[in-house]
Every structure is written in structure tokens, then in C-alpha cells.
């Protein structure tokens, strides 16, 4: 990613870094809601199971009393009813009455006062019926399970569940709304203000659960305002918030370090120049006819103190737009003058190619800089080739012509880089006096082992020859490419087939190895 996207990277990184903080409430609320709902559901299901067991326990006791008594309201019947009462925690009364409600007998020999709270419902698959009633002397409604025996009705009065207390459900301390009702919505027991929950406009305002008995027409509901439950998790809220802040800080630190290291290196170009981290690397230019070294192209690399090498694609564009390309080029030329001095004395015909940018041709000081750096150097002006690298089109052709004329006056040559691509203009060969054409690797890559003709590439080569310009092929990576170029009159080439851009020590070794021949056999340098 180039430096022009750096502000976007920082903004996105900052947003992502603070996601854990922003997400604390959502994550914690979701956790609380899931946990509390699950626990509430378990307890509510237990109450329904207990209610169903209580009803069927009373039903079983009623059947036992009826089946073990030859007739109703006899001493045997009363004795059996009292035994059933003592054996059950939820059975509160057994009553015999006729269809008009006239009572005949009960467990204690007293008048049983009760009033129905619901209509009579049948129990699925059973002869008995059930009614919700209010029994005198008891705070909670009961289930009245009845069975007809002849013309009489025998009924058992049963607590809904031993889990239910007089004030609140024993399993739901702190709950604000609890209700047990028949499935037709007839209320049996209600704690709290059920209407507030029933008329809610926001489901998220409550944590709720509901449960149905499997074989009797009874259901239960429970609800509590979420804010009340949330308040019980204040300690966990603090822990989540602190952890999220630490995570956010860690993410932000890592991202900013990464952005600084990988995405925004160009922001420190001036510092890198002062520290000597911007270094010239040298890519050999080879004579395709002899295999000898003709010269090199100086390329910049950012070598950090930890040994990391940042390629030009990461910072060159920023260097151009910020104007740092000019001092960077001066810095690189000063280093190259020192690093190549010994080798140039051994090989006085080696050429050094240096990339110039559009800003150099607007600034105009490049001619004075070249003269000041190389005037008393072993590297002669005739050995310097300055390449027009047009990432941006030249905005002032007259100023550019003046700069090029100044470089020509010193004895330097001018090369047009990446011919045929980008903003490179073939007219520069006439208007600006270009001496060398560098064929872009896009055309070189078109060459394959079976290639015999490439009209565009062949046309560029022929035109350069007609104009008397030297030709350098870039990006040569295969032997087939080198052979094709040589056969078509291209003498000079650079690319990975020969060597990548090298540090000075490696470049010196390669140069001495390639050019270790008698002076009389040396070929004219490019």
C-alpha cells in the first residue's frame, strides 16, 4: 500500500482497535441475556414438571381412595382419604358432593368452602376433569381434580407446586413478574405487574421465559427488567471494560507499529537520509555480445538498522510528491561516488545510470548538483547516464530542455526509461535529445523460446537504430529473451537473468569477475 492511502489505513486501524471497547456492552448484554434466560428457563421448566407431578400425584391418590373404598363417605372411605392426605405434600382435601354442589363428606368432616376461578377443563386421555379453585384458608389457588362416581362427584384439592410460596416463587427471588395460567390464558397465580410485561413495546427491555406442562393445560411465564439483571453484573462490567481497553490499546499499538513499519516508511525519508538508511544498489548492465559488464543502474533501497530492506515501491511515490526525491538523489549520488571510485579507476569505461524524476526537471538545480559531486571524482561526466523516469508527465518542457541541455553540456547522456509505457513519449527522443532508449520489460516478456517476430518490439529497436540511439533492454529473465534481443541488434541488457540490484561489495566482485580480461579485448562501454 502506498503512502497516499496512509490516512485511510490509520483511520480504519483506529476504528478496528476500538471495536473491543465499543463491543463491551453488546457482548456483555448478550452474555447476560443468554445466561439468565437459560437459567430462568431451567427453573421454570422445573416448576412445570413439579406442577404436573403434583396434579398427577393428587389424581393418583384420588383414584386410590375411590378404588379401595367399596362405597363413598363410609368410615373406610374417610380412613383411606385421611391416609392419602397424610402421604402427600400437595393434597389438601378430598370432597364428595353431588352435581348441584351439595357436600356429603370430606377428609376432616367439615364444610369445605371453595369457589371456582376457571371453567372446568378435561384432562387429555383421562376421565377426570380439572378446575382452578380458591380454597378457604389457603393463600394460593389450587387445582380441583374431579371424577364422577355414579351421581356423585369426588374431588381432590391439590397445590400446584411445592416450589411456590405465598409471596414469590421460591425459584425466582428478585423476579418482578411471574404468572401461571391455563393455556386459554385464564390466570391462576400472578406475582408482580404482569400488564407491564404483557404491554411491552421493546422485547429487549425484559429477560423472559415461558414453559408449558406436557399433559395438563397449564403454562407459566416469568420476566424481569433487563436493567435490574444488568445491575447485578457491575463487577463483570468493569472487568470486561478494562480488558477491552487493554486489548484495544494492544491492537492499536501493533497496528500503528505495522503501519509505521510497512505502510508509511516514506514519512521518515528525511530521517533515513540523515541516518544513512537510504542506500544505492547497483543492477549490472551486460553486453549481450561478450558477456562483459558495461555499467550499472543505481537503484535506491531503504535498509533499516534491523536489516529490513524496504523496496522503492513503498516510498518513491511519496518522495516525488513531497519533494524529497531531490535531496534523496543528491544523497545517493554522493554515496555512489565514494563506493564506485575504486572500481571506476580499475574500469574507467563503466557507465553509471541514475534515475531522475519530474521534480528534477522543474527544480533545475540538478545540473549544479551533478557538477559539484562528480567534478573532481574518478567518475567522469561522460560515464554518467541520467534516466528520465516519468511516473508523472513533465509539466514544463522548456525547463526540462534547459536541464537536459545542461547535462549534455557536461558530457552526460540522457536515457528515456520504460519506453512505450506510462507517460514515456517517443517525441522526447527528438525534442529533448535522448541518447539511450530503455525498452520496458513489458515488451521483453513477450519473447518466448519459439518467438520469431514481435512487430512492436522490433519497431522500437529499428526506430532507435535509425535515430542513432543506444538500446538497453530491461527485465531480461530468460536465455531465449537474451538471444532474441541480441539477434535483433540489442547489445545492452539488464535483468534477473544476469543479476538483481546488488550491494556494492557484491557488485564489485561480479564486475571484477566479468571484466577480468586483457585491456585490448575490452568492448566499448555503453
PDB file of N, CA and C in Angstrom, residues 381-452:
ATOM      1  N   UNK A 381      32.085  12.753 -16.237  1.00  0.00           N
ATOM      2  CA  UNK A 381      30.747  13.103 -16.699  1.00  0.00           C
ATOM      3  C   UNK A 381      30.323  12.221 -17.870  1.00  0.00           C
ATOM      4  N   UNK A 382      31.275  11.828 -18.724  1.00  0.00           N
ATOM      5  CA  UNK A 382      30.944  11.002 -19.880  1.00  0.00           C
ATOM      6  C   UNK A 382      30.447   9.612 -19.479  1.00  0.00           C
ATOM      7  N   UNK A 383      30.722   9.217 -18.209  1.00  0.00           N
ATOM      8  CA  UNK A 383      30.287   7.904 -17.726  1.00  0.00           C
ATOM      9  C   UNK A 383      28.889   7.943 -17.092  1.00  0.00           C
ATOM     10  N   UNK A 384      28.312   9.122 -16.982  1.00  0.00           N
ATOM     11  CA  UNK A 384      27.006   9.273 -16.327  1.00  0.00           C
ATOM     12  C   UNK A 384      25.885   9.251 -17.361  1.00  0.00           C
ATOM     13  N   UNK A 385      24.877   8.449 -17.066  1.00  0.00           N
ATOM     14  CA  UNK A 385      23.671   8.391 -17.895  1.00  0.00           C
ATOM     15  C   UNK A 385      22.482   8.698 -16.977  1.00  0.00           C
ATOM     16  N   UNK A 386      21.747   9.750 -17.307  1.00  0.00           N
ATOM     17  CA  UNK A 386      20.598  10.131 -16.475  1.00  0.00           C
ATOM     18  C   UNK A 386      19.315   9.688 -17.164  1.00  0.00           C
ATOM     19  N   UNK A 387      18.518   8.899 -16.435  1.00  0.00           N
ATOM     20  CA  UNK A 387      17.302   8.317 -16.991  1.00  0.00           C
ATOM     21  C   UNK A 387      16.092   9.168 -16.611  1.00  0.00           C
ATOM     22  N   UNK A 388      15.280   9.482 -17.629  1.00  0.00           N
ATOM     23  CA  UNK A 388      14.017  10.185 -17.367  1.00  0.00           C
ATOM     24  C   UNK A 388      13.001   9.144 -16.909  1.00  0.00           C
ATOM     25  N   UNK A 389      12.668   9.167 -15.631  1.00  0.00           N
ATOM     26  CA  UNK A 389      11.684   8.234 -15.071  1.00  0.00           C
ATOM     27  C   UNK A 389      10.378   8.999 -14.926  1.00  0.00           C
ATOM     28  N   UNK A 390       9.445   8.747 -15.825  1.00  0.00           N
ATOM     29  CA  UNK A 390       8.240   9.569 -15.861  1.00  0.00           C
ATOM     30  C   UNK A 390       7.058   8.886 -15.176  1.00  0.00           C
ATOM     31  N   UNK A 391       7.086   8.874 -13.863  1.00  0.00           N
ATOM     32  CA  UNK A 391       5.869   8.476 -13.165  1.00  0.00           C
ATOM     33  C   UNK A 391       4.815   9.572 -13.310  1.00  0.00           C
ATOM     34  N   UNK A 392       5.289  10.789 -13.468  1.00  0.00           N
ATOM     35  CA  UNK A 392       4.401  11.925 -13.711  1.00  0.00           C
ATOM     36  C   UNK A 392       4.850  12.615 -15.003  1.00  0.00           C
ATOM     37  N   UNK A 393       3.914  13.098 -15.803  1.00  0.00           N
ATOM     38  CA  UNK A 393       4.315  13.776 -17.045  1.00  0.00           C
ATOM     39  C   UNK A 393       5.033  15.087 -16.739  1.00  0.00           C
ATOM     40  N   UNK A 394       5.969  15.460 -17.627  1.00  0.00           N
ATOM     41  CA  UNK A 394       6.693  16.715 -17.442  1.00  0.00           C
ATOM     42  C   UNK A 394       5.745  17.891 -17.651  1.00  0.00           C
ATOM     43  N   UNK A 395       5.723  18.795 -16.690  1.00  0.00           N
ATOM     44  CA  UNK A 395       4.792  19.920 -16.748  1.00  0.00           C
ATOM     45  C   UNK A 395       5.376  21.122 -17.475  1.00  0.00           C
ATOM     46  N   UNK A 396       6.714  21.188 -17.587  1.00  0.00           N
ATOM     47  CA  UNK A 396       7.358  22.354 -18.215  1.00  0.00           C
ATOM     48  C   UNK A 396       8.443  21.858 -19.166  1.00  0.00           C
ATOM     49  N   UNK A 397       8.068  21.715 -20.436  1.00  0.00           N
ATOM     50  CA  UNK A 397       9.006  21.167 -21.423  1.00  0.00           C
ATOM     51  C   UNK A 397      10.201  22.102 -21.618  1.00  0.00           C
ATOM     52  N   UNK A 398       9.984  23.396 -21.529  1.00  0.00           N
ATOM     53  CA  UNK A 398      11.081  24.348 -21.739  1.00  0.00           C
ATOM     54  C   UNK A 398      12.116  24.218 -20.630  1.00  0.00           C
ATOM     55  N   UNK A 399      11.655  24.100 -19.383  1.00  0.00           N
ATOM     56  CA  UNK A 399      12.578  23.942 -18.265  1.00  0.00           C
ATOM     57  C   UNK A 399      13.308  22.605 -18.376  1.00  0.00           C
ATOM     58  N   UNK A 400      12.561  21.554 -18.781  1.00  0.00           N
ATOM     59  CA  UNK A 400      13.178  20.237 -18.944  1.00  0.00           C
ATOM     60  C   UNK A 400      14.274  20.288 -20.005  1.00  0.00           C
ATOM     61  N   UNK A 401      14.001  20.992 -21.097  1.00  0.00           N
ATOM     62  CA  UNK A 401      15.009  21.104 -22.164  1.00  0.00           C
ATOM     63  C   UNK A 401      16.253  21.817 -21.658  1.00  0.00           C
ATOM     64  N   UNK A 402      16.052  22.799 -20.793  1.00  0.00           N
ATOM     65  CA  UNK A 402      17.190  23.538 -20.238  1.00  0.00           C
ATOM     66  C   UNK A 402      18.045  22.629 -19.363  1.00  0.00           C
ATOM     67  N   UNK A 403      17.405  21.790 -18.538  1.00  0.00           N
ATOM     68  CA  UNK A 403      18.137  20.866 -17.667  1.00  0.00           C
ATOM     69  C   UNK A 403      18.910  19.857 -18.500  1.00  0.00           C
ATOM     70  N   UNK A 404      18.243  19.294 -19.505  1.00  0.00           N
ATOM     71  CA  UNK A 404      18.890  18.281 -20.347  1.00  0.00           C
ATOM     72  C   UNK A 404      20.061  18.896 -21.110  1.00  0.00           C
ATOM     73  N   UNK A 405      19.881  20.129 -21.579  1.00  0.00           N
ATOM     74  CA  UNK A 405      20.979  20.807 -22.276  1.00  0.00           C
ATOM     75  C   UNK A 405      22.159  21.007 -21.339  1.00  0.00           C
ATOM     76  N   UNK A 406      21.881  21.316 -20.090  1.00  0.00           N
ATOM     77  CA  UNK A 406      22.951  21.486 -19.110  1.00  0.00           C
ATOM     78  C   UNK A 406      23.696  20.190 -18.860  1.00  0.00           C
ATOM     79  N   UNK A 407      22.973  19.084 -18.768  1.00  0.00           N
ATOM     80  CA  UNK A 407      23.611  17.781 -18.556  1.00  0.00           C
ATOM     81  C   UNK A 407      24.427  17.383 -19.786  1.00  0.00           C
ATOM     82  N   UNK A 408      23.882  17.646 -20.976  1.00  0.00           N
ATOM     83  CA  UNK A 408      24.634  17.355 -22.200  1.00  0.00           C
ATOM     84  C   UNK A 408      25.903  18.196 -22.268  1.00  0.00           C
ATOM     85  N   UNK A 409      25.811  19.429 -21.792  1.00  0.00           N
ATOM     86  CA  UNK A 409      26.974  20.311 -21.824  1.00  0.00           C
ATOM     87  C   UNK A 409      28.097  19.777 -20.943  1.00  0.00           C
ATOM     88  N   UNK A 410      27.723  19.082 -19.873  1.00  0.00           N
ATOM     89  CA  UNK A 410      28.743  18.487 -19.003  1.00  0.00           C
ATOM     90  C   UNK A 410      29.362  17.247 -19.651  1.00  0.00           C
ATOM     91  N   UNK A 411      28.679  16.672 -20.624  1.00  0.00           N
ATOM     92  CA  UNK A 411      29.162  15.452 -21.258  1.00  0.00           C
ATOM     93  C   UNK A 411      28.363  14.229 -20.862  1.00  0.00           C
ATOM     94  N   UNK A 412      27.303  14.422 -20.100  1.00  0.00           N
ATOM     95  CA  UNK A 412      26.456  13.290 -19.658  1.00  0.00           C
ATOM     96  C   UNK A 412      25.510  12.878 -20.780  1.00  0.00           C
ATOM     97  N   UNK A 413      24.970  11.679 -20.674  1.00  0.00           N
ATOM     98  CA  UNK A 413      23.979  11.191 -21.622  1.00  0.00           C
ATOM     99  C   UNK A 413      22.603  11.146 -20.954  1.00  0.00           C
ATOM    100  N   UNK A 414      21.560  11.132 -21.808  1.00  0.00           N
ATOM    101  CA  UNK A 414      20.183  11.085 -21.319  1.00  0.00           C
ATOM    102  C   UNK A 414      19.511   9.826 -21.864  1.00  0.00           C
ATOM    103  N   UNK A 415      18.854   9.074 -20.971  1.00  0.00           N
ATOM    104  CA  UNK A 415      18.139   7.851 -21.372  1.00  0.00           C
ATOM    105  C   UNK A 415      16.647   8.034 -21.112  1.00  0.00           C
ATOM    106  N   UNK A 416      15.827   7.511 -22.011  1.00  0.00           N
ATOM    107  CA  UNK A 416      14.371   7.509 -21.826  1.00  0.00           C
ATOM    108  C   UNK A 416      13.973   6.142 -21.283  1.00  0.00           C
ATOM    109  N   UNK A 417      13.494   6.134 -20.035  1.00  0.00           N
ATOM    110  CA  UNK A 417      13.185   4.875 -19.334  1.00  0.00           C
ATOM    111  C   UNK A 417      11.780   4.395 -19.688  1.00  0.00           C
ATOM    112  N   UNK A 418      11.592   3.079 -19.642  1.00  0.00           N
ATOM    113  CA  UNK A 418      10.275   2.445 -19.824  1.00  0.00           C
ATOM    114  C   UNK A 418       9.606   2.896 -21.120  1.00  0.00           C
ATOM    115  N   UNK A 419      10.340   2.871 -22.202  1.00  0.00           N
ATOM    116  CA  UNK A 419       9.797   3.322 -23.491  1.00  0.00           C
ATOM    117  C   UNK A 419       8.574   2.490 -23.865  1.00  0.00           C
ATOM    118  N   UNK A 420       7.530   3.185 -24.292  1.00  0.00           N
ATOM    119  CA  UNK A 420       6.319   2.502 -24.744  1.00  0.00           C
ATOM    120  C   UNK A 420       5.277   2.327 -23.665  1.00  0.00           C
ATOM    121  N   UNK A 421       5.549   2.761 -22.425  1.00  0.00           N
ATOM    122  CA  UNK A 421       4.590   2.596 -21.326  1.00  0.00           C
ATOM    123  C   UNK A 421       4.452   3.913 -20.584  1.00  0.00           C
ATOM    124  N   UNK A 422       3.420   4.011 -19.766  1.00  0.00           N
ATOM    125  CA  UNK A 422       3.244   5.164 -18.885  1.00  0.00           C
ATOM    126  C   UNK A 422       3.209   6.468 -19.644  1.00  0.00           C
ATOM    127  N   UNK A 423       3.932   7.472 -19.116  1.00  0.00           N
ATOM    128  CA  UNK A 423       3.967   8.787 -19.739  1.00  0.00           C
ATOM    129  C   UNK A 423       5.159   8.953 -20.683  1.00  0.00           C
ATOM    130  N   UNK A 424       5.940   7.883 -20.882  1.00  0.00           N
ATOM    131  CA  UNK A 424       7.104   7.992 -21.765  1.00  0.00           C
ATOM    132  C   UNK A 424       6.651   8.365 -23.168  1.00  0.00           C
ATOM    133  N   UNK A 425       7.285   9.350 -23.731  1.00  0.00           N
ATOM    134  CA  UNK A 425       6.878   9.902 -25.012  1.00  0.00           C
ATOM    135  C   UNK A 425       8.037   9.764 -25.990  1.00  0.00           C
ATOM    136  N   UNK A 426       7.793   9.068 -27.107  1.00  0.00           N
ATOM    137  CA  UNK A 426       8.857   8.867 -28.084  1.00  0.00           C
ATOM    138  C   UNK A 426       9.315  10.181 -28.700  1.00  0.00           C
ATOM    139  N   UNK A 427       8.471  11.212 -28.617  1.00  0.00           N
ATOM    140  CA  UNK A 427       8.870  12.510 -29.164  1.00  0.00           C
ATOM    141  C   UNK A 427      10.046  13.104 -28.403  1.00  0.00           C
ATOM    142  N   UNK A 428      10.248  12.654 -27.143  1.00  0.00           N
ATOM    143  CA  UNK A 428      11.373  13.170 -26.363  1.00  0.00           C
ATOM    144  C   UNK A 428      12.712  12.845 -27.048  1.00  0.00           C
ATOM    145  N   UNK A 429      12.720  11.765 -27.799  1.00  0.00           N
ATOM    146  CA  UNK A 429      13.981  11.400 -28.465  1.00  0.00           C
ATOM    147  C   UNK A 429      14.425  12.490 -29.432  1.00  0.00           C
ATOM    148  N   UNK A 430      13.446  13.260 -29.955  1.00  0.00           N
ATOM    149  CA  UNK A 430      13.773  14.362 -30.853  1.00  0.00           C
ATOM    150  C   UNK A 430      13.839  15.683 -30.090  1.00  0.00           C
ATOM    151  N   UNK A 431      12.804  15.982 -29.323  1.00  0.00           N
ATOM    152  CA  UNK A 431      12.707  17.296 -28.688  1.00  0.00           C
ATOM    153  C   UNK A 431      13.676  17.474 -27.539  1.00  0.00           C
ATOM    154  N   UNK A 432      13.959  16.391 -26.790  1.00  0.00           N
ATOM    155  CA  UNK A 432      14.823  16.517 -25.621  1.00  0.00           C
ATOM    156  C   UNK A 432      16.216  15.961 -25.861  1.00  0.00           C
ATOM    157  N   UNK A 433      16.447  15.386 -27.002  1.00  0.00           N
ATOM    158  CA  UNK A 433      17.783  14.891 -27.293  1.00  0.00           C
ATOM    159  C   UNK A 433      18.146  13.650 -26.508  1.00  0.00           C
ATOM    160  N   UNK A 434      17.291  12.629 -26.525  1.00  0.00           N
ATOM    161  CA  UNK A 434      17.546  11.386 -25.799  1.00  0.00           C
ATOM    162  C   UNK A 434      18.638  10.588 -26.505  1.00  0.00           C
ATOM    163  N   UNK A 435      19.592  10.090 -25.720  1.00  0.00           N
ATOM    164  CA  UNK A 435      20.718   9.333 -26.275  1.00  0.00           C
ATOM    165  C   UNK A 435      20.528   7.825 -26.171  1.00  0.00           C
ATOM    166  N   UNK A 436      19.759   7.375 -25.168  1.00  0.00           N
ATOM    167  CA  UNK A 436      19.600   5.942 -24.896  1.00  0.00           C
ATOM    168  C   UNK A 436      18.113   5.644 -24.732  1.00  0.00           C
ATOM    169  N   UNK A 437      17.672   4.580 -25.337  1.00  0.00           N
ATOM    170  CA  UNK A 437      16.288   4.102 -25.150  1.00  0.00           C
ATOM    171  C   UNK A 437      16.329   2.833 -24.302  1.00  0.00           C
ATOM    172  N   UNK A 438      15.519   2.821 -23.229  1.00  0.00           N
ATOM    173  CA  UNK A 438      15.418   1.624 -22.380  1.00  0.00           C
ATOM    174  C   UNK A 438      14.071   0.973 -22.649  1.00  0.00           C
ATOM    175  N   UNK A 439      14.122  -0.222 -23.236  1.00  0.00           N
ATOM    176  CA  UNK A 439      12.905  -0.952 -23.590  1.00  0.00           C
ATOM    177  C   UNK A 439      12.305  -1.573 -22.330  1.00  0.00           C
ATOM    178  N   UNK A 440      11.051  -1.264 -22.086  1.00  0.00           N
ATOM    179  CA  UNK A 440      10.393  -1.743 -20.874  1.00  0.00           C
ATOM    180  C   UNK A 440      10.251  -3.264 -20.880  1.00  0.00           C
ATOM    181  N   UNK A 441      10.283  -3.851 -19.690  1.00  0.00           N
ATOM    182  CA  UNK A 441      10.213  -5.305 -19.551  1.00  0.00           C
ATOM    183  C   UNK A 441       8.873  -5.870 -20.040  1.00  0.00           C
ATOM    184  N   UNK A 442       7.851  -5.017 -20.171  1.00  0.00           N
ATOM    185  CA  UNK A 442       6.565  -5.496 -20.691  1.00  0.00           C
ATOM    186  C   UNK A 442       6.757  -6.097 -22.086  1.00  0.00           C
ATOM    187  N   UNK A 443       7.582  -5.458 -22.913  1.00  0.00           N
ATOM    188  CA  UNK A 443       7.825  -5.958 -24.266  1.00  0.00           C
ATOM    189  C   UNK A 443       8.793  -7.144 -24.251  1.00  0.00           C
ATOM    190  N   UNK A 444       9.750  -7.113 -23.329  1.00  0.00           N
ATOM    191  CA  UNK A 444      10.722  -8.207 -23.240  1.00  0.00           C
ATOM    192  C   UNK A 444      10.022  -9.507 -22.843  1.00  0.00           C
ATOM    193  N   UNK A 445       9.021  -9.416 -21.992  1.00  0.00           N
ATOM    194  CA  UNK A 445       8.319 -10.616 -21.538  1.00  0.00           C
ATOM    195  C   UNK A 445       7.503 -11.267 -22.645  1.00  0.00           C
ATOM    196  N   UNK A 446       7.280 -10.548 -23.721  1.00  0.00           N
ATOM    197  CA  UNK A 446       6.558 -11.149 -24.847  1.00  0.00           C
ATOM    198  C   UNK A 446       7.403 -12.176 -25.589  1.00  0.00           C
ATOM    199  N   UNK A 447       8.695 -12.161 -25.336  1.00  0.00           N
ATOM    200  CA  UNK A 447       9.605 -13.066 -26.053  1.00  0.00           C
ATOM    201  C   UNK A 447       9.567 -14.450 -25.411  1.00  0.00           C
ATOM    202  N   UNK A 448       9.274 -15.468 -26.217  1.00  0.00           N
ATOM    203  CA  UNK A 448       9.254 -16.864 -25.763  1.00  0.00           C
ATOM    204  C   UNK A 448      10.232 -17.668 -26.616  1.00  0.00           C
ATOM    205  N   UNK A 449      10.550 -18.889 -26.212  1.00  0.00           N
ATOM    206  CA  UNK A 449      11.541 -19.672 -26.964  1.00  0.00           C
ATOM    207  C   UNK A 449      11.225 -19.824 -28.451  1.00  0.00           C
ATOM    208  N   UNK A 450       9.928 -19.835 -28.814  1.00  0.00           N
ATOM    209  CA  UNK A 450       9.574 -20.031 -30.216  1.00  0.00           C
ATOM    210  C   UNK A 450       9.234 -18.722 -30.921  1.00  0.00           C
ATOM    211  N   UNK A 451       9.495 -17.584 -30.297  1.00  0.00           N
ATOM    212  CA  UNK A 451       9.177 -16.289 -30.900  1.00  0.00           C
ATOM    213  C   UNK A 451      10.163 -15.967 -32.024  1.00  0.00           C
ATOM    214  N   UNK A 452       9.592 -15.585 -33.173  1.00  0.00           N
ATOM    215  CA  UNK A 452      10.455 -15.197 -34.315  1.00  0.00           C
ATOM    216  C   UNK A 452      10.265 -13.741 -34.704  1.00  0.00           C
TER     217      UNK A 452
END
